[in-house]
Short mmCIF file of C-alpha atoms and ligand atoms in Angstrom, two decimals:
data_model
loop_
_atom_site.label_atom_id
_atom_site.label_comp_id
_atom_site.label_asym_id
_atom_site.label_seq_id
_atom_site.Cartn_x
_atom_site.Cartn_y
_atom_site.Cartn_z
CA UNK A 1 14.32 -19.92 -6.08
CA UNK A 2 11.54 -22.21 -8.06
CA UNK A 3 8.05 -20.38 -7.72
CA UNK A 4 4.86 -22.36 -8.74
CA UNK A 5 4.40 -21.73 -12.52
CA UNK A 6 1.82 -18.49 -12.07
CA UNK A 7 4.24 -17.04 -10.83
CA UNK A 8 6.38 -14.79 -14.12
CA UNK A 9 9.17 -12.79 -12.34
CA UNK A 10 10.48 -9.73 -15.04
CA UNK A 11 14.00 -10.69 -15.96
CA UNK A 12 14.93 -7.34 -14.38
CA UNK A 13 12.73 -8.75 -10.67
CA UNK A 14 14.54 -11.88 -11.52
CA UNK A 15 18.07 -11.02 -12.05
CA UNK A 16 17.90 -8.42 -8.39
CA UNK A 17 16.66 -11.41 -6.32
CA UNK A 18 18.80 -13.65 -7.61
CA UNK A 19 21.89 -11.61 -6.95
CA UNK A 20 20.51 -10.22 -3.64
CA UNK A 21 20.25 -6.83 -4.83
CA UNK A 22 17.36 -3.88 -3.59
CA UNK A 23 14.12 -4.61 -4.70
CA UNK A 24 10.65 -2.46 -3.67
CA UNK A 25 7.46 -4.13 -4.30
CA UNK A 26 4.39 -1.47 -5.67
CA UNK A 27 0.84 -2.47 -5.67
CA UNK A 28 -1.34 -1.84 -8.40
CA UNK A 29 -4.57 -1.02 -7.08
CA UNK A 30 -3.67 1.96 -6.10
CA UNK A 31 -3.52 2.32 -10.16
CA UNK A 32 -6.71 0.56 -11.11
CA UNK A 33 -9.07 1.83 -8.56
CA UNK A 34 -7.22 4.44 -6.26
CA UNK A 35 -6.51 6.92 -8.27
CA UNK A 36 -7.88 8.80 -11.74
CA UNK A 37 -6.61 8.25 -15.04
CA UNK A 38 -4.46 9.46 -16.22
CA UNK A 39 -2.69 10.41 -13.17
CA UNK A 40 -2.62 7.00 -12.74
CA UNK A 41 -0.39 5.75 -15.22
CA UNK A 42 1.76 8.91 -14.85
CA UNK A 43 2.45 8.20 -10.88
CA UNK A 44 2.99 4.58 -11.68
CA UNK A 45 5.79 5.57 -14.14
CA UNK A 46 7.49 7.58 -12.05
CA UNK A 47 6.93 5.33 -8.67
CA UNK A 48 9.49 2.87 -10.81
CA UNK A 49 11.89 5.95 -12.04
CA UNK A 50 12.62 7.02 -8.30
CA UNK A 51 12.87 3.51 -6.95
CA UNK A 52 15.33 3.13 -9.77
CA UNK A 53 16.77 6.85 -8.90
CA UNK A 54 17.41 5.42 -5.33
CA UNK A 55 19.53 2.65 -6.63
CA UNK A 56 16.98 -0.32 -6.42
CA UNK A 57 15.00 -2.21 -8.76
CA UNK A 58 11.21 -1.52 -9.16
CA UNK A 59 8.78 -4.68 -8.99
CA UNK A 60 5.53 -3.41 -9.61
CA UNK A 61 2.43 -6.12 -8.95
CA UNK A 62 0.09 -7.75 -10.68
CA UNK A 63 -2.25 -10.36 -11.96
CA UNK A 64 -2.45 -10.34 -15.83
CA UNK A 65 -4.45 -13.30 -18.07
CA UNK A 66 -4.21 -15.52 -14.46
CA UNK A 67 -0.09 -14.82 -14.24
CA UNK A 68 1.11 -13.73 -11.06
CA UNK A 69 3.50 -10.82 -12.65
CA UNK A 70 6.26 -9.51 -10.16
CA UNK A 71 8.40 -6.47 -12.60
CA UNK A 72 5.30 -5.33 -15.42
CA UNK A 73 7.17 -3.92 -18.64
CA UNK A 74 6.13 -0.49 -19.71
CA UNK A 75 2.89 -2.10 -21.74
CA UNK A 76 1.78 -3.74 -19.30
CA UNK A 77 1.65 -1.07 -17.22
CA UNK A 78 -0.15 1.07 -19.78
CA UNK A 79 -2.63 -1.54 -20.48
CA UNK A 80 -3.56 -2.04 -16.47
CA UNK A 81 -3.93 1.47 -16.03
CA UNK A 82 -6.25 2.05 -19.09
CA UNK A 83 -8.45 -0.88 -18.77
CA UNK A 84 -11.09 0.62 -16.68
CA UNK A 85 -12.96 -3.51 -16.27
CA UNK A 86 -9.89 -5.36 -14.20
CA UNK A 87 -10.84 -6.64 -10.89
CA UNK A 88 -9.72 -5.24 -7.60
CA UNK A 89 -7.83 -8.33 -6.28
CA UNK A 90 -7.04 -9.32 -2.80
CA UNK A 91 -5.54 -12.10 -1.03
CA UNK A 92 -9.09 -14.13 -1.24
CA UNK A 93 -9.61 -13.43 -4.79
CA UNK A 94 -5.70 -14.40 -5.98
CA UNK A 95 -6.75 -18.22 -6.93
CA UNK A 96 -9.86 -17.36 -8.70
CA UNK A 97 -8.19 -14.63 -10.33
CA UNK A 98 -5.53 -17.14 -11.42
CA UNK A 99 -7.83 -20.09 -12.53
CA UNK A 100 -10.12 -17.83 -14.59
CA UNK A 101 -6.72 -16.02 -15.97
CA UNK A 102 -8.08 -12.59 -14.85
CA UNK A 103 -6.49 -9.21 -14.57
CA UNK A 104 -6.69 -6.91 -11.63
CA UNK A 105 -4.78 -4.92 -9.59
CA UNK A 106 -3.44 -6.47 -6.37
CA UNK A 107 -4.34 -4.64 -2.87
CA UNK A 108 -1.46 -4.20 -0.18
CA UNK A 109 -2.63 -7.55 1.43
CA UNK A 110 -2.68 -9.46 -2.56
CA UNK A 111 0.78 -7.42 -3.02
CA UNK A 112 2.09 -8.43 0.11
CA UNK A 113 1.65 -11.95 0.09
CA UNK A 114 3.15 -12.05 -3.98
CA UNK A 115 6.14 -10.20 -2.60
CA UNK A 116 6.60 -12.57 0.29
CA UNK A 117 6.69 -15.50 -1.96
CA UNK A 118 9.30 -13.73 -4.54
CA UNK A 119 11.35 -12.75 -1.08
CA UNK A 120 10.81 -9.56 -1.91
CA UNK A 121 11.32 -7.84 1.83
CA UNK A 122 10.27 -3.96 1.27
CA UNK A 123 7.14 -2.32 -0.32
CA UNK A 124 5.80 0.78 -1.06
CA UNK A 125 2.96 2.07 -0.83
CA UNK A 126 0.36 5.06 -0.12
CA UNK A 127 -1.88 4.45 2.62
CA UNK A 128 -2.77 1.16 4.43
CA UNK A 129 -6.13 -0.36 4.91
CA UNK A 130 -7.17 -0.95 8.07
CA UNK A 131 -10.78 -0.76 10.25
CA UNK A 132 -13.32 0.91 8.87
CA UNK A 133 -15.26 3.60 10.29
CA UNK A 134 -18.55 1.84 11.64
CA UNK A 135 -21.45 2.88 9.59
CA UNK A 136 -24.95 1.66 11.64
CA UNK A 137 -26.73 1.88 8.92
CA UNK A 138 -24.72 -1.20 7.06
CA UNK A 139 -25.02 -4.20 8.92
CA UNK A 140 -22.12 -5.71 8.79
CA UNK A 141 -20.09 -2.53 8.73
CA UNK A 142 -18.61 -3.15 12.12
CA UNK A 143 -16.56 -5.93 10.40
CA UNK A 144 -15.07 -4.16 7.57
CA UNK A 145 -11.54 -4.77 8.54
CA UNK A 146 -9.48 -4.65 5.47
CA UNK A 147 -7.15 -7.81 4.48
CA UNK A 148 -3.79 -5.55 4.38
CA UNK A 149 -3.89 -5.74 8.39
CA UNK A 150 -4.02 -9.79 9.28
CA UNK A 151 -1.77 -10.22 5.78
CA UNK A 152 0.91 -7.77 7.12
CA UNK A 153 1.21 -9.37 10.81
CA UNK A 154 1.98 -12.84 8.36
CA UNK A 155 4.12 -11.49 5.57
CA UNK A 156 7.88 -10.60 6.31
CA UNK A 157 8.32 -6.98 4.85
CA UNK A 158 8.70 -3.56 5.42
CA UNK A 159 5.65 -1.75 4.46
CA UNK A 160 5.91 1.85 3.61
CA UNK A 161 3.37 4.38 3.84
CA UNK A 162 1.86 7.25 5.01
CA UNK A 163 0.00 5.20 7.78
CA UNK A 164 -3.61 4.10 7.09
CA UNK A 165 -6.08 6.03 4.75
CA UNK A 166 -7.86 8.96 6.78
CA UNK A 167 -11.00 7.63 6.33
CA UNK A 168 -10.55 4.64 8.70
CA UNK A 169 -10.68 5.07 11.84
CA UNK A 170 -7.58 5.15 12.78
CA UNK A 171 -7.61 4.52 17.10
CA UNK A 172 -9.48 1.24 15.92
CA UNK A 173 -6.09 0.58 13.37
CA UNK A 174 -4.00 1.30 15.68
CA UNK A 175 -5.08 -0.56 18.11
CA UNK A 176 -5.30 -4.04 15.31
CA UNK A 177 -1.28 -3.15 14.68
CA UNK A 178 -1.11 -4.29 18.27
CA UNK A 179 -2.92 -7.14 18.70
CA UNK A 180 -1.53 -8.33 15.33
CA UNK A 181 1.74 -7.88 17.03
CA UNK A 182 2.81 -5.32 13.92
CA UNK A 183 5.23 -2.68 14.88
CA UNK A 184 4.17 0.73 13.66
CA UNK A 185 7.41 2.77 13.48
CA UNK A 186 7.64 6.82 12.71
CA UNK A 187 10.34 7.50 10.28
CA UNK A 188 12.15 10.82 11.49
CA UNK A 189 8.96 11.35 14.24
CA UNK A 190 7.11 9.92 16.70
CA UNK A 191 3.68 11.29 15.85
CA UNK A 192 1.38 8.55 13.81
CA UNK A 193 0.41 10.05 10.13
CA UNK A 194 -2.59 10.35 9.31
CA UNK A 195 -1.89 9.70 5.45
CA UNK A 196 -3.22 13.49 3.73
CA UNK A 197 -1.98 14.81 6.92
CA UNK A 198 1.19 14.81 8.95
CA UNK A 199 -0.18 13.91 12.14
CA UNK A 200 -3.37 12.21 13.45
CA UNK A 201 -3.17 13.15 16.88
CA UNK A 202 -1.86 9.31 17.40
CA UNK A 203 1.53 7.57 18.17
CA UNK A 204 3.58 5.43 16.97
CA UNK A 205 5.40 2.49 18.81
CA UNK A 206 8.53 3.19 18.01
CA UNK A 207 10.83 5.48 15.58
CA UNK A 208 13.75 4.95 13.23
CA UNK A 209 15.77 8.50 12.36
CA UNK A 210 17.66 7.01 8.77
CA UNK A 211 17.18 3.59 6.30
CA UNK A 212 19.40 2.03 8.38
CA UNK A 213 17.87 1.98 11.08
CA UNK A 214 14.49 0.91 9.39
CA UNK A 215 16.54 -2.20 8.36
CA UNK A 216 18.03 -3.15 11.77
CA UNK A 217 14.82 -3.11 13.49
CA UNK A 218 13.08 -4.88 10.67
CA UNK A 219 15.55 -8.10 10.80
CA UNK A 220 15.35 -7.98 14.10
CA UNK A 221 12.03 -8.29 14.14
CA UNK A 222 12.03 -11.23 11.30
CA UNK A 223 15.04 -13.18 13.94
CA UNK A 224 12.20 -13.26 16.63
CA UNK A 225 9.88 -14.32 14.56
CA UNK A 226 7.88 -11.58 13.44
CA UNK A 227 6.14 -10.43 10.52
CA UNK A 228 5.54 -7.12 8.85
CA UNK A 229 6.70 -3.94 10.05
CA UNK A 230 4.98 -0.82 9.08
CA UNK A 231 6.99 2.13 8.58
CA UNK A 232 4.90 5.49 8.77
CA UNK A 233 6.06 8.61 6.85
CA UNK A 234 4.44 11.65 7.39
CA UNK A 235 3.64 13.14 3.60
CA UNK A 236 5.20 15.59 2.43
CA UNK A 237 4.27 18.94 4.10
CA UNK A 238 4.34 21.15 0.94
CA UNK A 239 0.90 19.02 -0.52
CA UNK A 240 -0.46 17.86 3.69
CA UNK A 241 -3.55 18.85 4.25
CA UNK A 242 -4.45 19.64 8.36
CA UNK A 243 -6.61 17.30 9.85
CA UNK A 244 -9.72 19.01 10.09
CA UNK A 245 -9.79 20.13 6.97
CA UNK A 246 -9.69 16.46 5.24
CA UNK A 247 -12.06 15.42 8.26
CA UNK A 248 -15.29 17.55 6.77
CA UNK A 249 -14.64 16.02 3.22
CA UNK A 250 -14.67 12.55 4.92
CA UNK A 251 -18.24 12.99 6.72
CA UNK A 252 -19.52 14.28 3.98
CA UNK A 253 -18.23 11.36 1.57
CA UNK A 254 -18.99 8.43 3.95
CA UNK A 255 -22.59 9.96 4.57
CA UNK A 256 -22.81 9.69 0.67
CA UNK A 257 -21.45 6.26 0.79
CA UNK A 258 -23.96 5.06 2.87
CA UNK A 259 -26.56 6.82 1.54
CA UNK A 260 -25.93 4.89 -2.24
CA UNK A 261 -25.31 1.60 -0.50
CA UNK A 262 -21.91 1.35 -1.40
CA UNK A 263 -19.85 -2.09 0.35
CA UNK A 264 -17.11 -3.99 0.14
CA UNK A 265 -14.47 -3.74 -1.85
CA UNK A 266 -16.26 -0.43 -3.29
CA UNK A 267 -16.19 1.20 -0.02
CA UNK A 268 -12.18 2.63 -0.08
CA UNK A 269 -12.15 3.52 -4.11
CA UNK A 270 -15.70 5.54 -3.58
CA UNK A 271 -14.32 7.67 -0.76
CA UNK A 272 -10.92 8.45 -2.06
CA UNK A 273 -12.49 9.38 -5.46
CA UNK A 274 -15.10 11.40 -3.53
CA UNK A 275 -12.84 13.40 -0.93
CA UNK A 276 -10.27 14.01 -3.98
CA UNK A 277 -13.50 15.84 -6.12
CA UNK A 278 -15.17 17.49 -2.36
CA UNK A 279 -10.97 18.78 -1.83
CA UNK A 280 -10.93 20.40 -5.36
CA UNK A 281 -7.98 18.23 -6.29
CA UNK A 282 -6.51 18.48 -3.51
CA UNK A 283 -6.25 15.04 -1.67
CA UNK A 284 -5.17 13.95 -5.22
CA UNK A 285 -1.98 16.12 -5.14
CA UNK A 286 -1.45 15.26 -1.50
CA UNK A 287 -1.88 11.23 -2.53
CA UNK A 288 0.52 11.59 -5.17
CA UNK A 289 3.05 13.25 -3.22
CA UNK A 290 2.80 10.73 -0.43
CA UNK A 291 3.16 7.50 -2.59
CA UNK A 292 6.50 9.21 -4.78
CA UNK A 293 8.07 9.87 -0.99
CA UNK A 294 7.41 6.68 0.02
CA UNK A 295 8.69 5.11 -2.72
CA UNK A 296 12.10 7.10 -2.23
CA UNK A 297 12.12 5.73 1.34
CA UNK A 298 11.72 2.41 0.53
CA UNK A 299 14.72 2.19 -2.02
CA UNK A 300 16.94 3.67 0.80
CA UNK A 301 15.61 0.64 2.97
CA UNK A 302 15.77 -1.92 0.52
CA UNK A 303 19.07 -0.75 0.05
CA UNK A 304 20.19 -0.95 3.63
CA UNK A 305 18.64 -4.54 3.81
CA UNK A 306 20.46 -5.97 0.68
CA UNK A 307 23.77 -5.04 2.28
CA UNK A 308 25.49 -8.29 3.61
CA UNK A 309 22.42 -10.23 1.91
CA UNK A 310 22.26 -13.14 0.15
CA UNK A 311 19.55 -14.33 -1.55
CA UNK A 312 17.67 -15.35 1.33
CA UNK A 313 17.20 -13.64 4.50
N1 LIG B 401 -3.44 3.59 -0.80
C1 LIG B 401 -3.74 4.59 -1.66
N2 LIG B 401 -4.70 4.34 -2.59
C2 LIG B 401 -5.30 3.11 -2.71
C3 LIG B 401 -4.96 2.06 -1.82
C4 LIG B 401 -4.03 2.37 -0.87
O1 LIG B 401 -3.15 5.68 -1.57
O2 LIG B 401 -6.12 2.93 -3.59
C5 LIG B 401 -5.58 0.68 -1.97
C6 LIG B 401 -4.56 -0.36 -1.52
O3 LIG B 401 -4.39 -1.28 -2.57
C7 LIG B 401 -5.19 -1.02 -0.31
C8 LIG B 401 -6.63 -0.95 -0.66
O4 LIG B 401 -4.72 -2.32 -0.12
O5 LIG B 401 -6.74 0.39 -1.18
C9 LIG B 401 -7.50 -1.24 0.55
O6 LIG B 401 -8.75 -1.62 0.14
P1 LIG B 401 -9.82 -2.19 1.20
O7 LIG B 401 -10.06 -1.04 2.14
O8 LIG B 401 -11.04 -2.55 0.40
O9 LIG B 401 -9.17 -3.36 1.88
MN1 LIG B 402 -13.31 -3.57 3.25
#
């Protein structure tokens, strides 16, 4: 495989795609704006230890001094996770990023299309972006639609998560997954997560009951022609918070949202920080639990994918 020179696989990335083994893609946003320090580092750590536990390699994502980094080694990681000025990169910012050799974390839609071009085919994460909840205050509002949707419908992977953050809104999410032609499949239930909490009142497309299962129906989907598959785990119920409980928090913290001006790329980072202090803590210990699960279900996947592979799907 010869990647443009940004591109620096880790020898450990490099050696598992070269010999068709299980590898699960993590984004790093989700450690430079989505969650507090140090919890941040901490979960990153041990996102790598159980993809490792579940007998596949780790490649966590990147953009360091303009390099496209696929596998960070442990300094790295420290230094992305305590360097409160990198940028919050997704797919539109990857070439600037890269010609001013800047450092941010990547977003799901950044991380997905890095992943794609490593052939990386399964990636883990917390919570999707999706549509936004439409603000009338914020012109414009009504059109912020993260990148992670249109960037999963193109990208060939398995996307793992808890289904989209719960303060989207989700019907309007769901209803993108469709028209972007991305299947949105339960693992072990049929009801559509609603990321802090086991169901949103929603459904899924479809369900897979194991890893295999997951796989099948993934390269399926890639032999017709499709793109990303989103595979929706409810979190774990010992840290899932019900529904209407999570939904005051989120009224309250959008209200504030709007109320500051916050936009853009601000928008997700403000809410999840401000739900996580309004929750006492406890959309932080929900999060956590959610992205560690995921991460356990992805190695089983990658894992049921690399059987028979070789090093290109
Ligand atoms: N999931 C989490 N925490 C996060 C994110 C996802 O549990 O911080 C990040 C992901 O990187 C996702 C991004 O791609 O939030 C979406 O940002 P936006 O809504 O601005 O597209
Ligand atoms: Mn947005």
């Amino acid at each position: 495989m010869k990647l443009p020179g940004m591109f620096k696989l880790s020898p450990d990335v490099s050696k598992a795609i070269l010999h068709g083994q299980p590898v699960v893609a993590l984004e790093s946003t989700v450690i430079t704006h989505g969650l507090p320090r140090p919890q941040n580092l901490e979960l990153a750590q041990s996102l790598e230890a159980i993809v490792r536990e579940g007998g596949a390699t780790p490649a966590t994502i990147a953009v360091i001094d303009g390099e496209l980094c696929v596998g960070l080694d442990p300094a790295q990681l420290e230094a992305l996770a305590n360097n409160p000025n990198v940028r919050k990169l997704s797919s539109r910012d990857l070439a600037a990023a890269v010609a001013q050799k800047a450092s941010g974390g990547t977003t799901v839609a950044a991380t997905l299309r890095i992943a794609a071009s490593a052939r990386i085919r399964v990636f883990a994460t917390g919570g999707i972006g999706g549509v936004h909840r439409y603000r009338g205050a914020h012109r414009g509002s009504q059109w912020d639609v993260s990148a992670d949707l249109p960037e999963l419908a193109r990208q060939p992977l398995v996307l793992v998560c808890a289904g989209a953050k719960a303060i989207l809104d989700l019907p309007a999410t769901l209803e993108q997954f469709e028209t972007l032609g991305v299947p949105v499949v339960g693992y072990g239930t049929d009801a559509y997560p609603a990321f802090y909490s086991v169901e949103s009142g929603l459904a899924t497309s479809d369900r897979v009951d194991s890893a295999a299962e997951a796989a099948t129906l993934a390269r399926t989907h890639w032999q017709l022609g499709g793109g990303g598959v989103l595979l929706a785990a409810p979190p774990p119920t010992e840290t899932a918070i019900p529904r209407e409980e999570v939904e005051a928090w989120i009224v309250q913290a959008q209200a504030e949202a709007d109320a500051q001006g916050i936009r853009g790329q601000a928008v997700s980072p403000f809410l999840l920080a401000r739900v996580a202090e309004l929750s006492d803590g406890r959309s932080l210990r929900a999060n956590l639990a959610l992205l560690k699960n995921n991460a356990r279900i992805a190695a089983g996947v990658a894992r049921e994918l690399a059987i028979g592979n070789t090093s290109d799907i």
